[in-house]
Amino acid sequence: MTTPEPADRVLARASLAEGNPTGWFDQLYTAAARGEAEVPWTRGKPGVDLTAWAAEHPGEGRRALVVGSALGDDPELLAAHGWAVTGFDVAPTAVAAARDRFPESTVDYVVADLLNPPPAWHHAFDLVVEIMNIQAMPRDFRPAALKSLASFLAPGGTAIVCEVAEENMDMATWQSPPWPFSRAEVESVAQDGVRLVSLDTVRDGARYWATFTR
Ligand SMILES: C[S@@+](CC[C@H](N)C(=O)[O-])C[C@H]1O[C@@H](n2cnc3c(N)ncnc32)[C@H](O)[C@@H]1O
């Protein structure tokens, strides 16, 4: 007997075949809300790497933007550390679920697309957090996504970029999504006045963790 393919793979394949890089995310969150699928990246708590970073970097009221805010765990973590947080996701169902989970939240949850972001976000954030989202879109969309990401960062601010590291993957057997990053691709966030501060690996070399400033 074969194991049924997970819903995220089935939905992603159909969405990508139609040339839609992001449509499957909302379909997956909607199916999960009905109890018909699992969202593989939801943990019910913030990521451990961001948790460690936030403990050392209080926001003191500065503005943070969380890309791919999902069910709200990472935005809420930063809000608890004093950041004035905007979290956005292309999936309206995820944004609604985050608002429902945290009704008292100070986070501004917004439906928006990294590939076509609000112009008001240009150079507007002291902290920009991109964890495992751009890698979830096919590579053709990567240059536009990275350009948007760089554009959000205010002078003197910090951008965090964390993606699966291609150099440590067995790409012969790898199934996308996600599409892992090379070191050079992570470094390419340094554009339009943004510069690389650090580039390390975390999770035993499985992910890059890079910081940038402007
Ligand atoms: C793999 S999940 C990662 C979620 C979270 N950042 C984490 O680390 O667990 C990717 C998230 O990004 C969202 N997303 C994908 N493409 C996006 C886009 N173009 N603009 C905004 N959000 C997007 C998806 O809906 C999903 O919530």
PDB file of C-alpha atoms and ligand atoms in Angstrom:
ATOM      1  CA  MET A   1       0.000   0.000   0.000  1.00  0.00           C
ATOM      2  CA  THR A   2       1.387   3.471  -0.841  1.00  0.00           C
ATOM      3  CA  THR A   3       1.257   6.360   1.641  1.00  0.00           C
ATOM      4  CA  PRO A   4      -1.068   9.150   0.402  1.00  0.00           C
ATOM      5  CA  GLU A   5       0.784  12.289  -0.753  1.00  0.00           C
ATOM      6  CA  PRO A   6       0.513  15.159   1.784  1.00  0.00           C
ATOM      7  CA  ALA A   7      -2.018  17.868   0.893  1.00  0.00           C
ATOM      8  CA  ASP A   8       0.626  20.603   0.644  1.00  0.00           C
ATOM      9  CA  ARG A   9       2.389  18.714  -2.167  1.00  0.00           C
ATOM     10  CA  VAL A  10      -0.821  18.022  -4.077  1.00  0.00           C
ATOM     11  CA  LEU A  11      -2.056  21.623  -3.788  1.00  0.00           C
ATOM     12  CA  ALA A  12       1.360  23.124  -4.601  1.00  0.00           C
ATOM     13  CA  ARG A  13       1.720  21.030  -7.735  1.00  0.00           C
ATOM     14  CA  ALA A  14      -1.712  22.060  -9.070  1.00  0.00           C
ATOM     15  CA  SER A  15      -1.186  25.742  -8.236  1.00  0.00           C
ATOM     16  CA  LEU A  16       2.281  25.842  -9.800  1.00  0.00           C
ATOM     17  CA  ALA A  17       1.039  24.050 -12.931  1.00  0.00           C
ATOM     18  CA  GLU A  18      -1.384  26.951 -13.389  1.00  0.00           C
ATOM     19  CA  GLY A  19       1.496  29.427 -13.114  1.00  0.00           C
ATOM     20  CA  ASN A  20       0.309  30.616  -9.680  1.00  0.00           C
ATOM     21  CA  PRO A  21       3.245  30.576  -7.221  1.00  0.00           C
ATOM     22  CA  THR A  22       1.253  31.368  -4.083  1.00  0.00           C
ATOM     23  CA  GLY A  23      -2.382  30.231  -4.560  1.00  0.00           C
ATOM     24  CA  TRP A  24      -1.833  26.922  -2.788  1.00  0.00           C
ATOM     25  CA  PHE A  25      -0.969  28.522   0.548  1.00  0.00           C
ATOM     26  CA  ASP A  26      -4.487  29.780   1.192  1.00  0.00           C
ATOM     27  CA  GLN A  27      -5.955  26.505  -0.085  1.00  0.00           C
ATOM     28  CA  LEU A  28      -3.783  24.628   2.404  1.00  0.00           C
ATOM     29  CA  TYR A  29      -4.679  26.860   5.370  1.00  0.00           C
ATOM     30  CA  THR A  30      -8.370  26.554   4.430  1.00  0.00           C
ATOM     31  CA  ALA A  31      -8.173  22.754   4.219  1.00  0.00           C
ATOM     32  CA  ALA A  32      -6.330  22.693   7.562  1.00  0.00           C
ATOM     33  CA  ALA A  33      -9.024  24.856   9.184  1.00  0.00           C
ATOM     34  CA  ARG A  34     -11.543  22.188   8.099  1.00  0.00           C
ATOM     35  CA  GLY A  35      -9.344  19.473   9.610  1.00  0.00           C
ATOM     36  CA  GLU A  36      -8.588  18.004   6.170  1.00  0.00           C
ATOM     37  CA  ALA A  37      -4.866  18.792   5.936  1.00  0.00           C
ATOM     38  CA  GLU A  38      -1.799  19.626   7.970  1.00  0.00           C
ATOM     39  CA  VAL A  39       0.268  22.782   7.499  1.00  0.00           C
ATOM     40  CA  PRO A  40       3.764  21.319   7.841  1.00  0.00           C
ATOM     41  CA  TRP A  41       5.504  24.487   9.047  1.00  0.00           C
ATOM     42  CA  THR A  42       3.108  25.332  11.897  1.00  0.00           C
ATOM     43  CA  ARG A  43       4.541  24.591  15.343  1.00  0.00           C
ATOM     44  CA  GLY A  44       2.280  26.528  17.701  1.00  0.00           C
ATOM     45  CA  LYS A  45       5.290  28.494  18.959  1.00  0.00           C
ATOM     46  CA  PRO A  46       7.912  30.857  17.523  1.00  0.00           C
ATOM     47  CA  GLY A  47      11.006  29.543  15.786  1.00  0.00           C
ATOM     48  CA  VAL A  48      13.934  28.743  18.081  1.00  0.00           C
ATOM     49  CA  ASP A  49      16.469  30.800  16.110  1.00  0.00           C
ATOM     50  CA  LEU A  50      14.316  33.936  16.162  1.00  0.00           C
ATOM     51  CA  THR A  51      13.528  33.337  19.844  1.00  0.00           C
ATOM     52  CA  ALA A  52      17.253  33.402  20.648  1.00  0.00           C
ATOM     53  CA  TRP A  53      17.811  36.503  18.494  1.00  0.00           C
ATOM     54  CA  ALA A  54      14.836  38.398  20.000  1.00  0.00           C
ATOM     55  CA  ALA A  55      16.049  37.798  23.562  1.00  0.00           C
ATOM     56  CA  GLU A  56      19.181  39.816  22.717  1.00  0.00           C
ATOM     57  CA  HIS A  57      17.487  42.530  20.641  1.00  0.00           C
ATOM     58  CA  PRO A  58      14.647  44.397  22.404  1.00  0.00           C
ATOM     59  CA  GLY A  59      12.562  46.492  20.029  1.00  0.00           C
ATOM     60  CA  GLU A  60      12.027  49.532  22.255  1.00  0.00           C
ATOM     61  CA  GLY A  61       9.108  50.581  20.069  1.00  0.00           C
ATOM     62  CA  ARG A  62      10.912  50.283  16.741  1.00  0.00           C
ATOM     63  CA  ARG A  63       9.019  48.989  13.691  1.00  0.00           C
ATOM     64  CA  ALA A  64       9.339  45.356  12.569  1.00  0.00           C
ATOM     65  CA  LEU A  65       7.940  43.641   9.485  1.00  0.00           C
ATOM     66  CA  VAL A  66       7.460  39.856   9.497  1.00  0.00           C
ATOM     67  CA  VAL A  67       7.173  38.349   6.013  1.00  0.00           C
ATOM     68  CA  GLY A  68       4.971  35.235   5.770  1.00  0.00           C
ATOM     69  CA  SER A  69       3.429  35.755   9.201  1.00  0.00           C
ATOM     70  CA  ALA A  70       1.497  32.443   8.988  1.00  0.00           C
ATOM     71  CA  LEU A  71      -0.441  31.846  12.236  1.00  0.00           C
ATOM     72  CA  GLY A  72       1.312  34.675  14.085  1.00  0.00           C
ATOM     73  CA  ASP A  73       3.865  33.005  16.350  1.00  0.00           C
ATOM     74  CA  ASP A  74       6.936  34.943  15.157  1.00  0.00           C
ATOM     75  CA  PRO A  75       5.178  38.352  15.058  1.00  0.00           C
ATOM     76  CA  GLU A  76       3.831  37.803  18.584  1.00  0.00           C
ATOM     77  CA  LEU A  77       7.319  36.899  19.835  1.00  0.00           C
ATOM     78  CA  LEU A  78       8.730  40.174  18.514  1.00  0.00           C
ATOM     79  CA  ALA A  79       5.792  42.178  19.887  1.00  0.00           C
ATOM     80  CA  ALA A  80       6.485  40.630  23.311  1.00  0.00           C
ATOM     81  CA  HIS A  81      10.059  41.942  22.999  1.00  0.00           C
ATOM     82  CA  GLY A  82       8.899  45.495  22.405  1.00  0.00           C
ATOM     83  CA  TRP A  83       8.763  45.706  18.612  1.00  0.00           C
ATOM     84  CA  ALA A  84       5.874  47.491  16.868  1.00  0.00           C
ATOM     85  CA  VAL A  85       5.098  44.650  14.489  1.00  0.00           C
ATOM     86  CA  THR A  86       3.393  44.367  11.129  1.00  0.00           C
ATOM     87  CA  GLY A  87       2.969  40.775   9.983  1.00  0.00           C
ATOM     88  CA  PHE A  88       1.839  39.999   6.471  1.00  0.00           C
ATOM     89  CA  ASP A  89       0.903  36.904   4.563  1.00  0.00           C
ATOM     90  CA  VAL A  90      -0.438  36.264   1.079  1.00  0.00           C
ATOM     91  CA  ALA A  91      -2.969  33.795   2.524  1.00  0.00           C
ATOM     92  CA  PRO A  92      -6.072  35.579   3.882  1.00  0.00           C
ATOM     93  CA  THR A  93      -7.033  32.481   5.892  1.00  0.00           C
ATOM     94  CA  ALA A  94      -3.692  32.582   7.726  1.00  0.00           C
ATOM     95  CA  VAL A  95      -4.079  36.285   8.507  1.00  0.00           C
ATOM     96  CA  ALA A  96      -7.617  35.717   9.828  1.00  0.00           C
ATOM     97  CA  ALA A  97      -6.418  32.769  11.922  1.00  0.00           C
ATOM     98  CA  ALA A  98      -3.572  34.831  13.435  1.00  0.00           C
ATOM     99  CA  ARG A  99      -6.018  37.589  14.399  1.00  0.00           C
ATOM    100  CA  ASP A 100      -8.333  34.983  15.942  1.00  0.00           C
ATOM    101  CA  ARG A 101      -5.532  33.304  17.886  1.00  0.00           C
ATOM    102  CA  PHE A 102      -4.287  36.581  19.373  1.00  0.00           C
ATOM    103  CA  PRO A 103      -7.353  38.826  19.839  1.00  0.00           C
ATOM    104  CA  GLU A 104      -5.511  41.187  22.234  1.00  0.00           C
ATOM    105  CA  SER A 105      -2.489  41.465  19.981  1.00  0.00           C
ATOM    106  CA  THR A 106      -0.703  44.707  19.167  1.00  0.00           C
ATOM    107  CA  VAL A 107       0.475  43.178  15.878  1.00  0.00           C
ATOM    108  CA  ASP A 108      -0.977  44.647  12.697  1.00  0.00           C
ATOM    109  CA  TYR A 109      -1.811  41.565  10.600  1.00  0.00           C
ATOM    110  CA  VAL A 110      -2.139  42.384   6.903  1.00  0.00           C
ATOM    111  CA  VAL A 111      -2.932  40.396   3.751  1.00  0.00           C
ATOM    112  CA  ALA A 112      -0.230  41.366   1.246  1.00  0.00           C
ATOM    113  CA  ASP A 113       1.986  39.793  -1.409  1.00  0.00           C
ATOM    114  CA  LEU A 114       5.758  40.080  -1.181  1.00  0.00           C
ATOM    115  CA  LEU A 115       5.775  40.190  -4.978  1.00  0.00           C
ATOM    116  CA  ASN A 116       3.575  43.312  -4.983  1.00  0.00           C
ATOM    117  CA  PRO A 117       3.905  45.001  -1.573  1.00  0.00           C
ATOM    118  CA  PRO A 118       2.313  48.258  -0.424  1.00  0.00           C
ATOM    119  CA  PRO A 119       4.455  51.241  -1.557  1.00  0.00           C
ATOM    120  CA  ALA A 120       4.235  52.720   1.969  1.00  0.00           C
ATOM    121  CA  TRP A 121       6.558  49.948   3.218  1.00  0.00           C
ATOM    122  CA  HIS A 122       9.520  51.324   1.252  1.00  0.00           C
ATOM    123  CA  HIS A 123      12.470  51.855   3.708  1.00  0.00           C
ATOM    124  CA  ALA A 124       9.881  51.817   6.535  1.00  0.00           C
ATOM    125  CA  PHE A 125      11.072  49.086   8.944  1.00  0.00           C
ATOM    126  CA  ASP A 126      13.897  48.906  11.488  1.00  0.00           C
ATOM    127  CA  LEU A 127      13.655  45.111  11.457  1.00  0.00           C
ATOM    128  CA  VAL A 128      12.641  42.909   8.521  1.00  0.00           C
ATOM    129  CA  VAL A 129      12.258  39.173   9.190  1.00  0.00           C
ATOM    130  CA  GLU A 130      12.224  36.708   6.312  1.00  0.00           C
ATOM    131  CA  ILE A 131      12.209  33.100   7.518  1.00  0.00           C
ATOM    132  CA  MET A 132      11.547  30.248   5.085  1.00  0.00           C
ATOM    133  CA  ASN A 133       9.091  32.086   2.821  1.00  0.00           C
ATOM    134  CA  ILE A 134      10.933  33.078  -0.344  1.00  0.00           C
ATOM    135  CA  GLN A 135      12.266  29.540  -0.646  1.00  0.00           C
ATOM    136  CA  ALA A 136       8.640  28.367  -0.833  1.00  0.00           C
ATOM    137  CA  MET A 137       8.171  30.120  -4.196  1.00  0.00           C
ATOM    138  CA  PRO A 138       9.745  28.845  -7.445  1.00  0.00           C
ATOM    139  CA  ARG A 139      13.164  30.286  -8.277  1.00  0.00           C
ATOM    140  CA  ASP A 140      11.819  32.479 -11.118  1.00  0.00           C
ATOM    141  CA  PHE A 141      10.189  34.694  -8.484  1.00  0.00           C
ATOM    142  CA  ARG A 142      13.280  34.967  -6.301  1.00  0.00           C
ATOM    143  CA  PRO A 143      14.841  38.134  -7.774  1.00  0.00           C
ATOM    144  CA  ALA A 144      11.573  40.084  -7.420  1.00  0.00           C
ATOM    145  CA  ALA A 145      11.018  38.757  -3.895  1.00  0.00           C
ATOM    146  CA  LEU A 146      14.555  39.659  -2.782  1.00  0.00           C
ATOM    147  CA  LYS A 147      14.234  43.130  -4.300  1.00  0.00           C
ATOM    148  CA  SER A 148      11.028  43.716  -2.306  1.00  0.00           C
ATOM    149  CA  LEU A 149      12.652  42.415   0.844  1.00  0.00           C
ATOM    150  CA  ALA A 150      15.609  44.786   0.549  1.00  0.00           C
ATOM    151  CA  SER A 151      13.276  47.703  -0.156  1.00  0.00           C
ATOM    152  CA  PHE A 152      11.524  47.394   3.242  1.00  0.00           C
ATOM    153  CA  LEU A 153      14.653  48.084   5.310  1.00  0.00           C
ATOM    154  CA  ALA A 154      15.067  51.537   6.849  1.00  0.00           C
ATOM    155  CA  PRO A 155      18.508  53.155   7.214  1.00  0.00           C
ATOM    156  CA  GLY A 156      20.305  51.693  10.246  1.00  0.00           C
ATOM    157  CA  GLY A 157      17.876  48.770  10.462  1.00  0.00           C
ATOM    158  CA  THR A 158      18.417  44.988  10.455  1.00  0.00           C
ATOM    159  CA  ALA A 159      17.086  42.389   8.042  1.00  0.00           C
ATOM    160  CA  ILE A 160      17.162  38.711   9.022  1.00  0.00           C
ATOM    161  CA  VAL A 161      17.064  36.123   6.245  1.00  0.00           C
ATOM    162  CA  CYS A 162      16.806  32.401   7.008  1.00  0.00           C
ATOM    163  CA  GLU A 163      16.405  29.782   4.262  1.00  0.00           C
ATOM    164  CA  VAL A 164      17.227  26.105   3.675  1.00  0.00           C
ATOM    165  CA  ALA A 165      20.906  25.816   2.673  1.00  0.00           C
ATOM    166  CA  GLU A 166      21.426  24.104  -0.675  1.00  0.00           C
ATOM    167  CA  GLU A 167      25.076  23.255   0.045  1.00  0.00           C
ATOM    168  CA  ASN A 168      24.097  20.751   2.721  1.00  0.00           C
ATOM    169  CA  MET A 169      21.208  19.086   0.892  1.00  0.00           C
ATOM    170  CA  ASP A 170      21.216  15.978  -1.239  1.00  0.00           C
ATOM    171  CA  MET A 171      19.705  17.761  -4.229  1.00  0.00           C
ATOM    172  CA  ALA A 172      19.505  14.497  -6.211  1.00  0.00           C
ATOM    173  CA  THR A 173      16.663  13.301  -3.977  1.00  0.00           C
ATOM    174  CA  TRP A 174      15.260  16.680  -2.919  1.00  0.00           C
ATOM    175  CA  GLN A 175      11.575  17.382  -3.648  1.00  0.00           C
ATOM    176  CA  SER A 176      10.564  21.021  -4.053  1.00  0.00           C
ATOM    177  CA  PRO A 177       8.965  23.127  -2.662  1.00  0.00           C
ATOM    178  CA  PRO A 178      10.911  24.480  -0.894  1.00  0.00           C
ATOM    179  CA  TRP A 179      13.647  25.460  -3.314  1.00  0.00           C
ATOM    180  CA  PRO A 180      16.840  25.748  -1.205  1.00  0.00           C
ATOM    181  CA  PHE A 181      19.149  28.783  -1.424  1.00  0.00           C
ATOM    182  CA  SER A 182      22.798  29.029  -2.351  1.00  0.00           C
ATOM    183  CA  ARG A 183      25.086  31.285  -0.321  1.00  0.00           C
ATOM    184  CA  ALA A 184      25.292  33.697  -3.268  1.00  0.00           C
ATOM    185  CA  GLU A 185      21.508  33.965  -3.426  1.00  0.00           C
ATOM    186  CA  VAL A 186      21.309  34.840   0.274  1.00  0.00           C
ATOM    187  CA  GLU A 187      24.064  37.409  -0.219  1.00  0.00           C
ATOM    188  CA  SER A 188      22.097  38.974  -3.065  1.00  0.00           C
ATOM    189  CA  VAL A 189      19.734  40.577  -0.548  1.00  0.00           C
ATOM    190  CA  ALA A 190      22.596  43.104  -0.349  1.00  0.00           C
ATOM    191  CA  GLN A 191      21.311  45.383  -3.101  1.00  0.00           C
ATOM    192  CA  ASP A 192      20.074  48.935  -3.455  1.00  0.00           C
ATOM    193  CA  GLY A 193      22.070  50.230  -0.456  1.00  0.00           C
ATOM    194  CA  VAL A 194      21.622  47.122   1.741  1.00  0.00           C
ATOM    195  CA  ARG A 195      24.804  45.370   2.906  1.00  0.00           C
ATOM    196  CA  LEU A 196      25.581  41.982   4.407  1.00  0.00           C
ATOM    197  CA  VAL A 197      26.542  41.974   8.104  1.00  0.00           C
ATOM    198  CA  SER A 198      26.797  38.228   8.826  1.00  0.00           C
ATOM    199  CA  LEU A 199      26.077  34.904   7.152  1.00  0.00           C
ATOM    200  CA  ASP A 200      26.093  31.747   9.286  1.00  0.00           C
ATOM    201  CA  THR A 201      24.409  28.379   9.295  1.00  0.00           C
ATOM    202  CA  VAL A 202      22.052  27.096  11.999  1.00  0.00           C
ATOM    203  CA  ARG A 203      20.382  23.729  12.630  1.00  0.00           C
ATOM    204  CA  ASP A 204      23.599  21.768  11.988  1.00  0.00           C
ATOM    205  CA  GLY A 205      24.203  23.511   8.678  1.00  0.00           C
ATOM    206  CA  ALA A 206      20.680  22.928   7.352  1.00  0.00           C
ATOM    207  CA  ARG A 207      19.714  26.626   7.171  1.00  0.00           C
ATOM    208  CA  TYR A 208      21.416  29.913   6.458  1.00  0.00           C
ATOM    209  CA  TRP A 209      20.953  32.700   8.981  1.00  0.00           C
ATOM    210  CA  ALA A 210      22.011  36.047   7.559  1.00  0.00           C
ATOM    211  CA  THR A 211      21.722  39.604   8.783  1.00  0.00           C
ATOM    212  CA  PHE A 212      21.849  42.772   6.710  1.00  0.00           C
ATOM    213  CA  THR A 213      21.706  46.501   7.326  1.00  0.00           C
ATOM    214  CA  ARG A 214      21.277  49.661   5.251  1.00  0.00           C
TER     215      ARG A 214
HETATM  216  C1  LIG B   1       6.783  27.857   4.490  1.00  0.00           C
HETATM  217  S1  LIG B   1       5.723  29.006   5.265  1.00  0.00           S
HETATM  218  C2  LIG B   1       6.803  29.735   6.513  1.00  0.00           C
HETATM  219  C3  LIG B   1       6.021  30.469   7.565  1.00  0.00           C
HETATM  220  C4  LIG B   1       6.878  31.124   8.654  1.00  0.00           C
HETATM  221  N1  LIG B   1       7.659  32.220   8.121  1.00  0.00           N
HETATM  222  C5  LIG B   1       7.745  30.125   9.365  1.00  0.00           C
HETATM  223  O1  LIG B   1       8.956  30.313   9.449  1.00  0.00           O
HETATM  224  O2  LIG B   1       7.204  29.130   9.857  1.00  0.00           O
HETATM  225  C6  LIG B   1       5.566  30.294   4.055  1.00  0.00           C
HETATM  226  C7  LIG B   1       4.541  31.351   4.440  1.00  0.00           C
HETATM  227  O3  LIG B   1       4.687  32.460   3.556  1.00  0.00           O
HETATM  228  C8  LIG B   1       3.459  32.809   2.990  1.00  0.00           C
HETATM  229  N2  LIG B   1       3.777  33.321   1.655  1.00  0.00           N
HETATM  230  C9  LIG B   1       4.177  32.614   0.577  1.00  0.00           C
HETATM  231  N3  LIG B   1       4.389  33.422  -0.473  1.00  0.00           N
HETATM  232  C10 LIG B   1       4.133  34.679  -0.043  1.00  0.00           C
HETATM  233  C11 LIG B   1       4.153  35.951  -0.667  1.00  0.00           C
HETATM  234  N4  LIG B   1       4.480  36.078  -1.956  1.00  0.00           N
HETATM  235  N5  LIG B   1       3.837  37.039   0.064  1.00  0.00           N
HETATM  236  C12 LIG B   1       3.489  36.904   1.390  1.00  0.00           C
HETATM  237  N6  LIG B   1       3.427  35.724   2.027  1.00  0.00           N
HETATM  238  C13 LIG B   1       3.748  34.622   1.318  1.00  0.00           C
HETATM  239  C14 LIG B   1       2.634  31.542   3.008  1.00  0.00           C
HETATM  240  O4  LIG B   1       1.246  31.772   2.988  1.00  0.00           O
HETATM  241  C15 LIG B   1       3.096  30.900   4.310  1.00  0.00           C
HETATM  242  O5  LIG B   1       2.357  31.356   5.421  1.00  0.00           O
END
